[in-house]
Amino acid sequence: MQLENQELKAYIDQLVEEKVNEKTHHFQDELKKLQESLPQNLGIQQKDKITMLITSFELDKVMPAFIIANGAASFGMEVTLFFTLWGINALKEKSIYSGKNIKEKMITMMLPSHPKTTTISRLNMMGIGTGMMKSMMQENNIETLPDLMDLSIEMGSKLIACQMTMGMMGITTDEIRDGVEYGGVALYIEEASESGVTLTF
Amino acid sequence: MESPELKKLDCSSLNCPMPIVKIAKAIKTMEIGEQVEVVATDPAFKADVEAWIRKTGHKMISFVEEGKSKTTVIEKTK
């Protein structure tokens, strides 16, 4: 059938167009939503999180944690480090003895009072090994642990100190450096459950 | 020919992760379309900066390696 009347043809085209749009607009909306959510699903958007559990204070455990933390922060990731047990000692900036009982005083004496005075976990040899390791790091212009820690706070990493450990060892908040939050396992799990990467040191 | 916006960032003799940290910090202060020229000697720099580019979506304009020294130009895209 040939349509002689151009106006009629245009009118029918318009009607068909409207009808098709009406029937398919649900699909179009769905498609739009899917397209918008695609980058998030593929992880292209910077919503990645990383959490680390630090249970040691030694140089060779804490340094990699902070190097990875600073690297991850440079990737735009949200970084959380949870310090528990021996790990708490990595966050200390001084040792306080007053007000502590004999056991707490003893443990305070045996543990480092600042990341500067921390040792390596193997081949320490009464401090000779640690001294050698530190001089090798300096020769290679590797950042010191205190610098890496300051940088991580500057980059927005969240440092959480386990309050249960602090209570057990008698460590007070006055001994802990600035920029540290205090909490328990729930605070860590909240962050870890949203993280694509979790590490233990 | 260098464009007028080209910033310079010297990361020579810095070790992992400092070049990447410095690049991330520099990119934050830049406008979209601006470029930064980074010089580094870190042995892992090529692999690291390429991974950083893949993940963050910024653009690597060039990468030149001369002995230990590596020079790359990065453009901020977003």
PDB file of N, CA and C in Angstrom, chain A residues 43-44 46 48 66-67 70-71 73-77 140-143 148 151 154-155, chain B residues 12-18 20-22 24-25 28 48 51-53 55-57 78:
ATOM      1  N   GLY A  43      35.299  -2.096  39.402  1.00  0.00           N
ATOM      2  CA  GLY A  43      36.328  -1.602  40.313  1.00  0.00           C
ATOM      3  C   GLY A  43      37.149  -0.471  39.738  1.00  0.00           C
ATOM      4  N   ILE A  44      36.645   0.177  38.705  1.00  0.00           N
ATOM      5  CA  ILE A  44      37.401   1.273  38.093  1.00  0.00           C
ATOM      6  C   ILE A  44      37.357   2.500  39.001  1.00  0.00           C
ATOM      7  N   GLN A  46      37.474   4.641  42.381  1.00  0.00           N
ATOM      8  CA  GLN A  46      38.395   4.501  43.503  1.00  0.00           C
ATOM      9  C   GLN A  46      37.661   4.317  44.824  1.00  0.00           C
ATOM     10  N   ASP A  48      38.214   1.314  46.476  1.00  0.00           N
ATOM     11  CA  ASP A  48      38.877   0.151  47.043  1.00  0.00           C
ATOM     12  C   ASP A  48      39.363   0.434  48.459  1.00  0.00           C
ATOM     13  N   PHE A  66      53.856  -0.450  56.469  1.00  0.00           N
ATOM     14  CA  PHE A  66      53.698   0.981  56.171  1.00  0.00           C
ATOM     15  C   PHE A  66      54.070   1.318  54.727  1.00  0.00           C
ATOM     16  N   ILE A  67      55.011   0.558  54.152  1.00  0.00           N
ATOM     17  CA  ILE A  67      55.341   0.787  52.737  1.00  0.00           C
ATOM     18  C   ILE A  67      54.122   0.448  51.878  1.00  0.00           C
ATOM     19  N   ASN A  70      51.367   3.094  52.352  1.00  0.00           N
ATOM     20  CA  ASN A  70      51.609   4.333  51.609  1.00  0.00           C
ATOM     21  C   ASN A  70      51.427   4.134  50.107  1.00  0.00           C
ATOM     22  N   GLY A  71      51.823   2.953  49.627  1.00  0.00           N
ATOM     23  CA  GLY A  71      51.603   2.638  48.212  1.00  0.00           C
ATOM     24  C   GLY A  71      50.118   2.593  47.901  1.00  0.00           C
ATOM     25  N   ALA A  73      47.645   3.988  49.542  1.00  0.00           N
ATOM     26  CA  ALA A  73      47.062   5.331  49.651  1.00  0.00           C
ATOM     27  C   ALA A  73      47.344   6.124  48.379  1.00  0.00           C
ATOM     28  N   SER A  74      48.498   5.888  47.750  1.00  0.00           N
ATOM     29  CA  SER A  74      48.834   6.570  46.492  1.00  0.00           C
ATOM     30  C   SER A  74      47.948   6.104  45.353  1.00  0.00           C
ATOM     31  N   PHE A  75      47.392   4.907  45.495  1.00  0.00           N
ATOM     32  CA  PHE A  75      46.467   4.383  44.489  1.00  0.00           C
ATOM     33  C   PHE A  75      45.047   4.880  44.746  1.00  0.00           C
ATOM     34  N   GLY A  76      44.886   5.732  45.744  1.00  0.00           N
ATOM     35  CA  GLY A  76      43.570   6.252  46.068  1.00  0.00           C
ATOM     36  C   GLY A  76      42.749   5.305  46.919  1.00  0.00           C
ATOM     37  N   MET A  77      43.401   4.288  47.499  1.00  0.00           N
ATOM     38  CA  MET A  77      42.667   3.339  48.335  1.00  0.00           C
ATOM     39  C   MET A  77      42.511   3.874  49.757  1.00  0.00           C
ATOM     40  N   ASN A 140      71.134   3.052  51.258  1.00  0.00           N
ATOM     41  CA  ASN A 140      70.283   2.927  50.072  1.00  0.00           C
ATOM     42  C   ASN A 140      69.162   3.971  50.037  1.00  0.00           C
ATOM     43  N   ASN A 141      69.262   4.942  50.955  1.00  0.00           N
ATOM     44  CA  ASN A 141      68.304   6.038  50.992  1.00  0.00           C
ATOM     45  C   ASN A 141      66.863   5.563  51.168  1.00  0.00           C
ATOM     46  N   ILE A 142      66.698   4.530  51.987  1.00  0.00           N
ATOM     47  CA  ILE A 142      65.350   4.019  52.259  1.00  0.00           C
ATOM     48  C   ILE A 142      64.760   4.828  53.418  1.00  0.00           C
ATOM     49  N   GLU A 143      63.492   5.173  53.277  1.00  0.00           N
ATOM     50  CA  GLU A 143      62.815   5.966  54.316  1.00  0.00           C
ATOM     51  C   GLU A 143      62.875   5.246  55.666  1.00  0.00           C
ATOM     52  N   LEU A 148      57.984   6.854  57.516  1.00  0.00           N
ATOM     53  CA  LEU A 148      56.917   6.123  56.814  1.00  0.00           C
ATOM     54  C   LEU A 148      55.599   6.205  57.584  1.00  0.00           C
ATOM     55  N   LEU A 151      54.167   9.713  57.238  1.00  0.00           N
ATOM     56  CA  LEU A 151      53.636   9.858  55.882  1.00  0.00           C
ATOM     57  C   LEU A 151      52.274   9.180  55.749  1.00  0.00           C
ATOM     58  N   GLU A 154      49.665  11.331  57.157  1.00  0.00           N
ATOM     59  CA  GLU A 154      49.480  12.472  56.246  1.00  0.00           C
ATOM     60  C   GLU A 154      48.661  12.064  55.010  1.00  0.00           C
ATOM     61  N   MET A 155      48.851  10.814  54.548  1.00  0.00           N
ATOM     62  CA  MET A 155      48.140  10.321  53.360  1.00  0.00           C
ATOM     63  C   MET A 155      46.717   9.869  53.694  1.00  0.00           C
TER      64      MET A 155
ATOM     65  N   SER B  12      64.718  11.042  41.950  1.00  0.00           N
ATOM     66  CA  SER B  12      65.985  10.314  41.859  1.00  0.00           C
ATOM     67  C   SER B  12      66.433   9.872  43.245  1.00  0.00           C
ATOM     68  N   SER B  13      66.985   8.689  43.289  1.00  0.00           N
ATOM     69  CA  SER B  13      67.528   8.046  44.501  1.00  0.00           C
ATOM     70  C   SER B  13      66.467   7.739  45.560  1.00  0.00           C
ATOM     71  N   LEU B  14      65.204   7.995  45.260  1.00  0.00           N
ATOM     72  CA  LEU B  14      64.141   7.600  46.202  1.00  0.00           C
ATOM     73  C   LEU B  14      63.754   6.142  45.936  1.00  0.00           C
ATOM     74  N   ASN B  15      63.368   5.465  47.016  1.00  0.00           N
ATOM     75  CA  ASN B  15      62.998   4.058  46.900  1.00  0.00           C
ATOM     76  C   ASN B  15      61.497   3.866  47.013  1.00  0.00           C
ATOM     77  N   CYS B  16      61.074   2.682  46.586  1.00  0.00           N
ATOM     78  CA  CYS B  16      59.701   2.237  46.723  1.00  0.00           C
ATOM     79  C   CYS B  16      59.211   2.469  48.153  1.00  0.00           C
ATOM     80  N   PRO B  17      58.063   3.059  48.415  1.00  0.00           N
ATOM     81  CA  PRO B  17      57.040   3.492  47.456  1.00  0.00           C
ATOM     82  C   PRO B  17      57.088   4.996  47.171  1.00  0.00           C
ATOM     83  N   MET B  18      58.198   5.657  47.524  1.00  0.00           N
ATOM     84  CA  MET B  18      58.205   7.121  47.495  1.00  0.00           C
ATOM     85  C   MET B  18      57.914   7.751  46.123  1.00  0.00           C
ATOM     86  N   ILE B  20      55.961   6.731  43.749  1.00  0.00           N
ATOM     87  CA  ILE B  20      54.510   6.634  43.526  1.00  0.00           C
ATOM     88  C   ILE B  20      53.760   7.574  44.474  1.00  0.00           C
ATOM     89  N   VAL B  21      54.233   7.644  45.725  1.00  0.00           N
ATOM     90  CA  VAL B  21      53.610   8.548  46.702  1.00  0.00           C
ATOM     91  C   VAL B  21      53.723   9.992  46.205  1.00  0.00           C
ATOM     92  N   LYS B  22      54.924  10.348  45.718  1.00  0.00           N
ATOM     93  CA  LYS B  22      55.139  11.729  45.249  1.00  0.00           C
ATOM     94  C   LYS B  22      54.294  12.039  44.016  1.00  0.00           C
ATOM     95  N   ALA B  24      51.406  10.613  43.226  1.00  0.00           N
ATOM     96  CA  ALA B  24      50.011  10.723  43.676  1.00  0.00           C
ATOM     97  C   ALA B  24      49.748  12.092  44.305  1.00  0.00           C
ATOM     98  N   LYS B  25      50.717  12.559  45.104  1.00  0.00           N
ATOM     99  CA  LYS B  25      50.564  13.870  45.746  1.00  0.00           C
ATOM    100  C   LYS B  25      50.565  14.987  44.706  1.00  0.00           C
ATOM    101  N   LYS B  28      47.359  15.264  42.680  1.00  0.00           N
ATOM    102  CA  LYS B  28      46.279  15.877  43.454  1.00  0.00           C
ATOM    103  C   LYS B  28      46.267  17.394  43.317  1.00  0.00           C
ATOM    104  N   ASP B  48      55.984  -0.288  38.615  1.00  0.00           N
ATOM    105  CA  ASP B  48      55.111   0.374  39.587  1.00  0.00           C
ATOM    106  C   ASP B  48      54.289   1.489  38.941  1.00  0.00           C
ATOM    107  N   ALA B  51      51.581   0.111  36.703  1.00  0.00           N
ATOM    108  CA  ALA B  51      50.449  -0.415  37.489  1.00  0.00           C
ATOM    109  C   ALA B  51      49.599   0.736  38.022  1.00  0.00           C
ATOM    110  N   TRP B  52      50.284   1.792  38.472  1.00  0.00           N
ATOM    111  CA  TRP B  52      49.567   2.960  39.018  1.00  0.00           C
ATOM    112  C   TRP B  52      48.708   3.615  37.941  1.00  0.00           C
ATOM    113  N   ILE B  53      49.253   3.690  36.717  1.00  0.00           N
ATOM    114  CA  ILE B  53      48.516   4.268  35.586  1.00  0.00           C
ATOM    115  C   ILE B  53      47.293   3.406  35.259  1.00  0.00           C
ATOM    116  N   LYS B  55      45.630   1.469  37.188  1.00  0.00           N
ATOM    117  CA  LYS B  55      44.627   1.486  38.265  1.00  0.00           C
ATOM    118  C   LYS B  55      43.939   2.851  38.385  1.00  0.00           C
ATOM    119  N   THR B  56      44.709   3.928  38.237  1.00  0.00           N
ATOM    120  CA  THR B  56      44.136   5.250  38.477  1.00  0.00           C
ATOM    121  C   THR B  56      43.529   5.860  37.214  1.00  0.00           C
ATOM    122  N   GLY B  57      43.924   5.335  36.039  1.00  0.00           N
ATOM    123  CA  GLY B  57      43.327   5.821  34.797  1.00  0.00           C
ATOM    124  C   GLY B  57      43.918   7.096  34.243  1.00  0.00           C
ATOM    125  N   LYS B  78      41.628  13.053  35.080  1.00  0.00           N
ATOM    126  CA  LYS B  78      40.342  13.216  35.786  1.00  0.00           C
ATOM    127  C   LYS B  78      40.560  13.738  37.189  1.00  0.00           C
TER     128      LYS B  78
END
